[in-house]
CSV table of C-alpha atoms in Angstrom, one decimal:
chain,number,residue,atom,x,y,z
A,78,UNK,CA,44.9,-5.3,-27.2
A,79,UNK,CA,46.2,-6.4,-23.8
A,80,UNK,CA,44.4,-9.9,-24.3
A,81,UNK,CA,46.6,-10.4,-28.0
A,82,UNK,CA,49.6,-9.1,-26.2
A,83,UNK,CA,48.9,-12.0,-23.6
A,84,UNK,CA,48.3,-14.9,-26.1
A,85,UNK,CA,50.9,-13.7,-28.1
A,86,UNK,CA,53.7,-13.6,-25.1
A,87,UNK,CA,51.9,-16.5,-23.5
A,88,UNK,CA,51.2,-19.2,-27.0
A,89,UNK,CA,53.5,-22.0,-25.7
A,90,UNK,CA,51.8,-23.1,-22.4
A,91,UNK,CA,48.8,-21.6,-23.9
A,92,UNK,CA,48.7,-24.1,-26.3
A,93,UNK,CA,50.1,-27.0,-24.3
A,94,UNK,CA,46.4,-26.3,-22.2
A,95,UNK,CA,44.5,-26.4,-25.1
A,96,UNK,CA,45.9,-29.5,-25.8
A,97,UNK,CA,44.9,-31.0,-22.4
A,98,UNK,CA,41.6,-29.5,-22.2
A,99,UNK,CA,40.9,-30.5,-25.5
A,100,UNK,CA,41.4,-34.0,-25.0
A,101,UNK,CA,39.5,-34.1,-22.2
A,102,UNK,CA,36.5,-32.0,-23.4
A,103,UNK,CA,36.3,-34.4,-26.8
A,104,UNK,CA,36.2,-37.9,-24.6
A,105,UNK,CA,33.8,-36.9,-22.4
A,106,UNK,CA,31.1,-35.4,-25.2
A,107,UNK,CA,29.5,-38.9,-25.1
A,108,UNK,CA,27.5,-37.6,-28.2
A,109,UNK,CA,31.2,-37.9,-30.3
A,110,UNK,CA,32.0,-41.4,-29.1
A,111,UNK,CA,31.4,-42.8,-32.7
A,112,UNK,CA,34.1,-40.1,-33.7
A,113,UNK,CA,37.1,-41.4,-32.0
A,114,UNK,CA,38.4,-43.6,-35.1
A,115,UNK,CA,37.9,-41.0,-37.6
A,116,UNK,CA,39.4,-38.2,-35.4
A,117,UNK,CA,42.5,-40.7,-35.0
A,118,UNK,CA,43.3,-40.9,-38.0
A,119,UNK,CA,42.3,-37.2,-39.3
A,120,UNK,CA,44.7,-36.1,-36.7
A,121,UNK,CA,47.5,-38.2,-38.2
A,122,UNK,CA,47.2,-36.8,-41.5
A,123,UNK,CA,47.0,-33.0,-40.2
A,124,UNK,CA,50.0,-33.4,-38.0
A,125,UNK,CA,52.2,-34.6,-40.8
A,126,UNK,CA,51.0,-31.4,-43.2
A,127,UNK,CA,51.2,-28.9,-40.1
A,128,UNK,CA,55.1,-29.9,-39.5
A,129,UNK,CA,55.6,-29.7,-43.5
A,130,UNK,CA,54.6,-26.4,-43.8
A,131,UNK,CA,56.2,-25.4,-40.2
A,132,UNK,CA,59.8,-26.3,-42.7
A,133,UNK,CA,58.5,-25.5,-45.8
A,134,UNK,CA,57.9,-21.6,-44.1
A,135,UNK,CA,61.5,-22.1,-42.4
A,136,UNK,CA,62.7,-23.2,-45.9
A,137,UNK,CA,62.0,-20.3,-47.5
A,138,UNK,CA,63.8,-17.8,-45.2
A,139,UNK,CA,66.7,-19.7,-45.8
A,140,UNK,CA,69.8,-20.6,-48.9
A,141,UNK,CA,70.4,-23.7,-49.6
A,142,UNK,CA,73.6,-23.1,-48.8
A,143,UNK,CA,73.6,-21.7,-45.5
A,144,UNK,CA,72.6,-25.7,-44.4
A,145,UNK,CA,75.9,-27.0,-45.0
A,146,UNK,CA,76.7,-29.6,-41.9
A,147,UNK,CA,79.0,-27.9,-39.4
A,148,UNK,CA,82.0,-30.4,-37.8
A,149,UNK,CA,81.1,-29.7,-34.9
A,150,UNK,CA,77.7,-31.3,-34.9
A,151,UNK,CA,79.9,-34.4,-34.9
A,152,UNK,CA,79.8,-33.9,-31.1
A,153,UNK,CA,75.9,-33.9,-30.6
A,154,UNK,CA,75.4,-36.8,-32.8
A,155,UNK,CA,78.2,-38.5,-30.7
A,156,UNK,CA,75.9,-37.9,-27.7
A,157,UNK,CA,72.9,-39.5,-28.9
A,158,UNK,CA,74.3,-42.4,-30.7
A,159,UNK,CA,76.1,-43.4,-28.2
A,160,UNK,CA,74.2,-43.0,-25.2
A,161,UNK,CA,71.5,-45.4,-27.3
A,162,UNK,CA,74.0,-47.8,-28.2
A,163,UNK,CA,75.6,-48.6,-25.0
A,164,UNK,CA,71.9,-48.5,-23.5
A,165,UNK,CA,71.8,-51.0,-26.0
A,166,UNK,CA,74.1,-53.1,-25.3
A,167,UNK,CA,73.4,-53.4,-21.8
A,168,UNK,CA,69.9,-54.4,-22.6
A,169,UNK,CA,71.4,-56.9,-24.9
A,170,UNK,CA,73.7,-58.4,-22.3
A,171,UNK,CA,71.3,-58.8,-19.5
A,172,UNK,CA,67.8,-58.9,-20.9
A,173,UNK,CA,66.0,-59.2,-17.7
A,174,UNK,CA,67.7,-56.6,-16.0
A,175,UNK,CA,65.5,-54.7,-13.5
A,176,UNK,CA,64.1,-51.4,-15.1
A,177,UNK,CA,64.1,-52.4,-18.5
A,178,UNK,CA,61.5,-50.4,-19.4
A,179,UNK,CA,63.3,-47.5,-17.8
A,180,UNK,CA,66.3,-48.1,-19.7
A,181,UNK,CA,64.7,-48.7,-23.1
A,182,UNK,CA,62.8,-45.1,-22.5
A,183,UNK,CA,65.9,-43.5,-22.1
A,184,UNK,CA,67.0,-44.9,-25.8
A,185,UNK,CA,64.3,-43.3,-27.2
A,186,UNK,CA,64.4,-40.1,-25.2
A,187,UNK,CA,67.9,-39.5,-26.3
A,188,UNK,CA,67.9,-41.3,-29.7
A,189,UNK,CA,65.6,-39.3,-30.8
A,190,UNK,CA,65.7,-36.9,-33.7
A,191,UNK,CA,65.7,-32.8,-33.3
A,192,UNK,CA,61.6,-32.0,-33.8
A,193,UNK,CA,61.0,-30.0,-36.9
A,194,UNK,CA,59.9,-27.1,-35.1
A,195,UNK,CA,62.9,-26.6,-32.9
A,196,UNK,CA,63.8,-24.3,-36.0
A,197,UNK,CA,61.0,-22.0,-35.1
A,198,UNK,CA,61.9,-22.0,-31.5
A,199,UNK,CA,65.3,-21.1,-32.4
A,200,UNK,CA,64.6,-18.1,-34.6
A,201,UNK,CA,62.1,-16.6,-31.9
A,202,UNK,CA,65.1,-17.0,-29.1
A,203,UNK,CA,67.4,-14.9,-32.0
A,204,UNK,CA,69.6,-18.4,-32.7
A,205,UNK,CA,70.9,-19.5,-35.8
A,206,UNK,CA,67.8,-21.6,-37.1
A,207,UNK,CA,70.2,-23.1,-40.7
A,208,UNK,CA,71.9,-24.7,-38.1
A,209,UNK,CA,69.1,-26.2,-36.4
A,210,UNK,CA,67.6,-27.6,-40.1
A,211,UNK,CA,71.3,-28.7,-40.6
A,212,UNK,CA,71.4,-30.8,-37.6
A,213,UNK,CA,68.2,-32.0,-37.9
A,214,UNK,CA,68.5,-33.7,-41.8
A,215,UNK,CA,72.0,-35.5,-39.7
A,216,UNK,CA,69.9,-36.8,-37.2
A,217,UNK,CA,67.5,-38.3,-39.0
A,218,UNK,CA,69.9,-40.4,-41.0
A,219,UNK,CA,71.4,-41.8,-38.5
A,220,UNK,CA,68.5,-42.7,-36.7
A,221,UNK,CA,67.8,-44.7,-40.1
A,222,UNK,CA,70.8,-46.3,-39.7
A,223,UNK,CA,71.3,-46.8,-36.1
A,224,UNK,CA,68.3,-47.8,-35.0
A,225,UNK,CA,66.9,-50.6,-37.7
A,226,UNK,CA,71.3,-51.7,-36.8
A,227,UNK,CA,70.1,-52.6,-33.0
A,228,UNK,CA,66.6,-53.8,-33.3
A,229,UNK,CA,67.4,-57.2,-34.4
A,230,UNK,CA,69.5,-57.9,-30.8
A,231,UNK,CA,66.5,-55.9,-28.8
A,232,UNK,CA,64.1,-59.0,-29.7
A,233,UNK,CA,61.2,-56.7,-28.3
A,234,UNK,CA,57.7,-56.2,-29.7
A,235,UNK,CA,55.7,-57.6,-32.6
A,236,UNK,CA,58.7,-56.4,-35.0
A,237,UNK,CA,61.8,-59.0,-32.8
A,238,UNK,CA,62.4,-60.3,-36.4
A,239,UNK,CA,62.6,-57.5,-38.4
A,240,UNK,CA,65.9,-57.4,-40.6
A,241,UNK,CA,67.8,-54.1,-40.9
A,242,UNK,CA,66.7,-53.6,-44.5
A,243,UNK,CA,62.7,-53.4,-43.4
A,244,UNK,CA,63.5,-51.1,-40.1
A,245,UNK,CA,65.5,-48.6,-42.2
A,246,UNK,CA,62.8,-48.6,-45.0
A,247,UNK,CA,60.2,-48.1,-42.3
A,248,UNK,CA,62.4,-45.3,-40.4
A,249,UNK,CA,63.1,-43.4,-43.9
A,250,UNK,CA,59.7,-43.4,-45.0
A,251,UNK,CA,58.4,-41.9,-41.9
A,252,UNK,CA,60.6,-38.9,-41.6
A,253,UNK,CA,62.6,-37.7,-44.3
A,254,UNK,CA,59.2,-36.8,-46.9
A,255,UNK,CA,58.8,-34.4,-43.8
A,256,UNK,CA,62.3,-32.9,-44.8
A,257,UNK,CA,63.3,-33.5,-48.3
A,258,UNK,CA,59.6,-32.2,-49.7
A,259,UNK,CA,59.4,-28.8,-48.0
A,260,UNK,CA,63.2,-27.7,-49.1
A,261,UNK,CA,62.2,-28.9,-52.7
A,262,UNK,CA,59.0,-27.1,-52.5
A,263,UNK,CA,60.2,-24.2,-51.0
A,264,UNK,CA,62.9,-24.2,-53.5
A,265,UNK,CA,60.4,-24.3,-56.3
A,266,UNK,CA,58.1,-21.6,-54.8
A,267,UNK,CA,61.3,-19.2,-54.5
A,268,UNK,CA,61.8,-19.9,-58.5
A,269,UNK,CA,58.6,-20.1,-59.8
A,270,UNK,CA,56.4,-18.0,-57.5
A,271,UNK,CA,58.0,-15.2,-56.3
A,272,UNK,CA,55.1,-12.8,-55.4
A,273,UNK,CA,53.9,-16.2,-53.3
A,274,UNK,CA,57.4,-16.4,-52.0
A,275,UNK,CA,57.5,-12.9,-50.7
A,276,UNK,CA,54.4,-13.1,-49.0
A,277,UNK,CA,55.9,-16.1,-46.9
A,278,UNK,CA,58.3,-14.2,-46.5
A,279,UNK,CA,56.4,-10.8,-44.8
A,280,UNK,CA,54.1,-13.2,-42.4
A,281,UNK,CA,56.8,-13.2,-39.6
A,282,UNK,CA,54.4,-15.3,-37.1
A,283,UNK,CA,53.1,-18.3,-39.6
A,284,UNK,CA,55.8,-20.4,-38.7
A,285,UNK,CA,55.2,-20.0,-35.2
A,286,UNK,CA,51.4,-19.8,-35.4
A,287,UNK,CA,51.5,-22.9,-37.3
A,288,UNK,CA,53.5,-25.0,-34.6
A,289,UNK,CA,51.0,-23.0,-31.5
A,290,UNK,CA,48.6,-25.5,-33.3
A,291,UNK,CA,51.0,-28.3,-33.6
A,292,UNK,CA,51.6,-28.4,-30.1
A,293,UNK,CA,48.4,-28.4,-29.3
A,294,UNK,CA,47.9,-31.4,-31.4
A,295,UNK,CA,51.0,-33.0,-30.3
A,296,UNK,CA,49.8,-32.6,-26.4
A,297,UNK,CA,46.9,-34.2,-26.9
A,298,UNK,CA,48.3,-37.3,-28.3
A,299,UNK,CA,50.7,-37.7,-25.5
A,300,UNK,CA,48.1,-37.0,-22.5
A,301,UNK,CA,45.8,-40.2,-24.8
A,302,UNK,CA,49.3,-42.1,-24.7
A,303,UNK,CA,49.8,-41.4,-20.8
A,304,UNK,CA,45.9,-41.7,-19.9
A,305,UNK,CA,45.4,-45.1,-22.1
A,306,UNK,CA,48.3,-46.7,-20.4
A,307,UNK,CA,47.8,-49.8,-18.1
A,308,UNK,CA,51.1,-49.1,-16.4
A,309,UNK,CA,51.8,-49.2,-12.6
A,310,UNK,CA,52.5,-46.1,-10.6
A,311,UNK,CA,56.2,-46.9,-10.3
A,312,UNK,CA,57.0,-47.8,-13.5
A,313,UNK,CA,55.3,-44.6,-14.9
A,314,UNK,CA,57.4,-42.3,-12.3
A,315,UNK,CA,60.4,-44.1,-13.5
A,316,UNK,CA,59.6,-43.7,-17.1
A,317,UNK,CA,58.4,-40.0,-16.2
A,318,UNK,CA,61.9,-39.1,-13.9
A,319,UNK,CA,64.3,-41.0,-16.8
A,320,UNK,CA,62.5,-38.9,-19.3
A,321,UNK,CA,63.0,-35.4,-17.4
A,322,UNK,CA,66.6,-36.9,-17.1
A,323,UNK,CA,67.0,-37.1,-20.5
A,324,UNK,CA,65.6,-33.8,-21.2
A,325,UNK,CA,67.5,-32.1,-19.1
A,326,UNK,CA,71.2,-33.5,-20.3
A,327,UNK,CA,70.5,-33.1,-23.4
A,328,UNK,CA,69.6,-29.1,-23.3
A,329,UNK,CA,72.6,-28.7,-21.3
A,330,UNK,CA,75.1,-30.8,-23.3
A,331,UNK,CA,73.8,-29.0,-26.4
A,332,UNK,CA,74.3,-25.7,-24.8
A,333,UNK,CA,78.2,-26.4,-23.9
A,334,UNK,CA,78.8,-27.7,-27.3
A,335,UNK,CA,76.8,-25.1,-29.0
A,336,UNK,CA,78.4,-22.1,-26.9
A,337,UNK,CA,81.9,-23.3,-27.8
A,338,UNK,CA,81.4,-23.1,-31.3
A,339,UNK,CA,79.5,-19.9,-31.4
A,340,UNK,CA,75.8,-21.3,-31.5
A,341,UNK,CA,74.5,-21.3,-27.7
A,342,UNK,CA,70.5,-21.1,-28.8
A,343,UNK,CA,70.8,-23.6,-31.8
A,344,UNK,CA,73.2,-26.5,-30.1
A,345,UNK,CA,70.6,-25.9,-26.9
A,346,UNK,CA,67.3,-26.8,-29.4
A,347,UNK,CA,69.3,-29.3,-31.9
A,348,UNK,CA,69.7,-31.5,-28.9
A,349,UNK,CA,67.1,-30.3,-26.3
A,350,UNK,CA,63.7,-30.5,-28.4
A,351,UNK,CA,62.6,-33.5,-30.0
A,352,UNK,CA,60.3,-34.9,-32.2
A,353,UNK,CA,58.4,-36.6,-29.5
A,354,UNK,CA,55.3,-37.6,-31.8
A,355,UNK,CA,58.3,-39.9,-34.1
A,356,UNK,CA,59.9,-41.4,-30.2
A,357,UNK,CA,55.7,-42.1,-29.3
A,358,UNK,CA,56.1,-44.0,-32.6
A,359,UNK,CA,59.5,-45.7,-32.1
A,360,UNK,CA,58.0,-47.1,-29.2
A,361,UNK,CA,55.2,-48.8,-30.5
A,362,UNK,CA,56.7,-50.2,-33.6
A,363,UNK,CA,60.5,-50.8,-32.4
A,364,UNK,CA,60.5,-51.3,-28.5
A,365,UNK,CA,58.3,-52.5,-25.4
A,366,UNK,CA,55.2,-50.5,-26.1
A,367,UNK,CA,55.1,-48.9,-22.7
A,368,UNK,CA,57.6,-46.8,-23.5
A,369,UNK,CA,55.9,-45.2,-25.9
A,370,UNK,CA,54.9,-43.2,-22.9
A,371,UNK,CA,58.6,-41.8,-22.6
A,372,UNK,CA,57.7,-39.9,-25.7
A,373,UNK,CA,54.7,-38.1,-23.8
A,374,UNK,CA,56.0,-36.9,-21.0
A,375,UNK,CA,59.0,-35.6,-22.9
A,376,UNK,CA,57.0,-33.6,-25.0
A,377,UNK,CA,55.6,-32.2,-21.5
A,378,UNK,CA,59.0,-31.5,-20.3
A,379,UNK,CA,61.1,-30.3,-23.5
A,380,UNK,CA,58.0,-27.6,-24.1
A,381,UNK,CA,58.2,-26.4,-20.2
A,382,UNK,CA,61.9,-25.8,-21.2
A,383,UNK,CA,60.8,-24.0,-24.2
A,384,UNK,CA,58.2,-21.8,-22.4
A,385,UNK,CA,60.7,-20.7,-20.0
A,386,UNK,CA,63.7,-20.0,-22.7
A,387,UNK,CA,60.9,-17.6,-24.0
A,388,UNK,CA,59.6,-16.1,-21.1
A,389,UNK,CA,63.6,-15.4,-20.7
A,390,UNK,CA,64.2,-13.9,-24.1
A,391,UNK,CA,61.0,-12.1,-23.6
A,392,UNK,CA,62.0,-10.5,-20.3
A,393,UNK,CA,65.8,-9.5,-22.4
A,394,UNK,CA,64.2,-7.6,-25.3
C-alpha cells in the first residue's frame, strides 16, 4: 500500500523518468533498431487519441454551458499575442540580428496554446478546470489566425512561401479535431449512453492516469528532439534559459490575472502549461528548425512547475 500511495503522490516526475529512461532503454536495444520508423509514427497516432480522451473524460464532468469565454481572458490572450507579435516584428526588421534563434524560441514558447491536459492539472490543484477548457478553445483560434498572419514576413524554413490561407488550414487541422471531437462525443455519450457516462463519471483518476502516460510519451519526444539536435553548446543554453524564461512569466502573469478575477489555479495553468508536443511542431514546420528544441525543454520545465504545484497542494490537504 505504501508503494501505490508513493506512485500515486509521486506520478508526475514519476512519469517524466519513465519517459527518459524509456528513451534511452529503446535506442540502445540494438535488436529494435529496425523498429524506430514504425515506433515513430505509432507514437504519433497514440499521442493524438491519449489527449482526446484526456478532454473527452474532462468533457463529460462538465455543461456545455459552464465554458462560456470569460472577459477577462482577454488579458491572457493579450500576453501571448503580443509578446509573439512584437518578437515578430523585431525579427522582421533586423533579420540577422544576433540570437535569432533565441528570439524565434521565445515566439513559440509564449505563442503557444494552453496543453489539453492543463484541465486535469487544474482539477487535481481544486481550480476551476471549465475555465481552463474555455481558455484553451480561445487560444487555439488565434494561434490559427496569428500565426499563418506572420509567417509569410518570417521567410524561415522550407514553408517561407506559404500564404496565410495554407498555414491557417494546416494550424486548424492539427488542433482543433483534438477539441471540437471530444465535447461532441462526450456530448453524445451523456445523451445516448448514460450508464457509459456515469461510469466516466465514478473513475476519478482516468483523466489523470491517462495524461501520467501522456507525459511519459510526451518526454520522450522532447529528450529525441534535444538529443538528435546538431546544435552548439551556447545556442542550446540560450534556447534552454529563454525557454525557462518563458515559463516562468507566463505562470506568474497568469496567476496575477487569474487571482484578480477569482481563478488563481486556472489563470496559473491557462497560461503556464502548454502544449509543448504542437510548439515541437511549430518549429519544424513554421520557424528555424532548431527551435523546435524550445518546445522540449519547456515541456521539462512547465512539468517541474507542475510537480511542485502538487507536491504543494498535496502538503495543504
Amino acid at each position: 500500500m505504501n508503494v501505490i500511495r508513493f506512485v500515486k503522490n509521486w506520478m508526475l516526475p514519476l512519469a517524466m523518468l519513465v519517459g527518459v529512461a524509456a528513451y534511452y532503454l529503446y535506442v540502445n536495444i540494438p535488436a529494435l533498431d529496425g523498429t524506430h520508423a514504425v515506433v515513430n509514427r505509432l507514437i504519433g497516432y497514440v499521442q493524438p487519441a491519449l489527449l482526446f480522451c484526456m478532454l473527452f473524460v474532462s468533457f463529460c464532468r462538465m455543461s456545455i454551458r459552464e465554458l462560456r469565454p470569460r472577459g477577462w481572458m482577454l488579458k491572457m490572450l493579450a500576453v501571448q499575442v503580443v509578446s509573439y507579435v512584437a518578437m515578430g516584428a523585431v525579427v522582421v526588421m533586423m533579420p540577422q540580428i544576433a540570437g535569432r534563434v533565441v528570439l524565434e524560441s521565445a515566439m513559440i514558447c509564449m505563442i503557444c496554446p494552453t496543453a489539453t491536459a492543463a484541465a486535469v492539472v487544474t482539477t487535481r490543484l481544486h481550480g476551476n478546470a471549465n475555465v481552463v477548457v474555455s481558455y484553451t478553445c480561445l487560444i487555439n483560434l488565434a494561434v490559427s489566425l496569428v500565426v499563418p498572419a506572420m509567417v509569410p514576413f518570417l521567410h524561415e524554413g522550407s514553408v517561407a512561401d506559404m500564404d496565410f490561407e495554407t498555414a491557417f488550414l494546416l494550424i486548424l487541422g492539427k488542433v482543433f479535431p483534438l477539441l471540437i471531437m471530444p465535447l461532441v462525443v462526450a456530448w453524445l455519450v451523456r445523451h445516448l449512453f448514460p450508464r457509459f457516462h456515469r461510469f466516466i463519471l465514478h473513475q476519478p483518476n482516468l483523466a489523470f492516469n491517462l495524461w501520467a502516460v501522456s507525459l511519459s510519451l510526451a518526454i520522450g519526444v522532447s529528450v529525441k528532439a534535444l538529443v538528435h539536435s546538431e546544435e552548439g553548446v551556447w545556442e542550446m543554453l540560450g534556447i534552454a534559459l529563454v525557454s525557462l524564461l518563458c515559463c516562468v512569466v507566463q505562470f506568474v502573469l497568469g496567476r496575477l490575472i487569474g487571482r484578480r478575477h477569482g481563478e488563481p489555479v486556472a489563470g496559473t495553468q491557462a497560461l503556464g502549461q502548454k502544449n509543448t508536443v504542437f510548439a515541437i511542431w511549430m518549429g519544424y514546420t513554421f520557424m528555424n528548425p532548431v527551435t523546435a528544441l524550445a518546445g522540449g525543454f519547456y515541456s521539462i520545465w512547465h512539468n517541474v512547475v507542475n510537480s511542485w504545484q502538487l507536491w504543494r497542494e498535496r502538503k495543504k490537504t
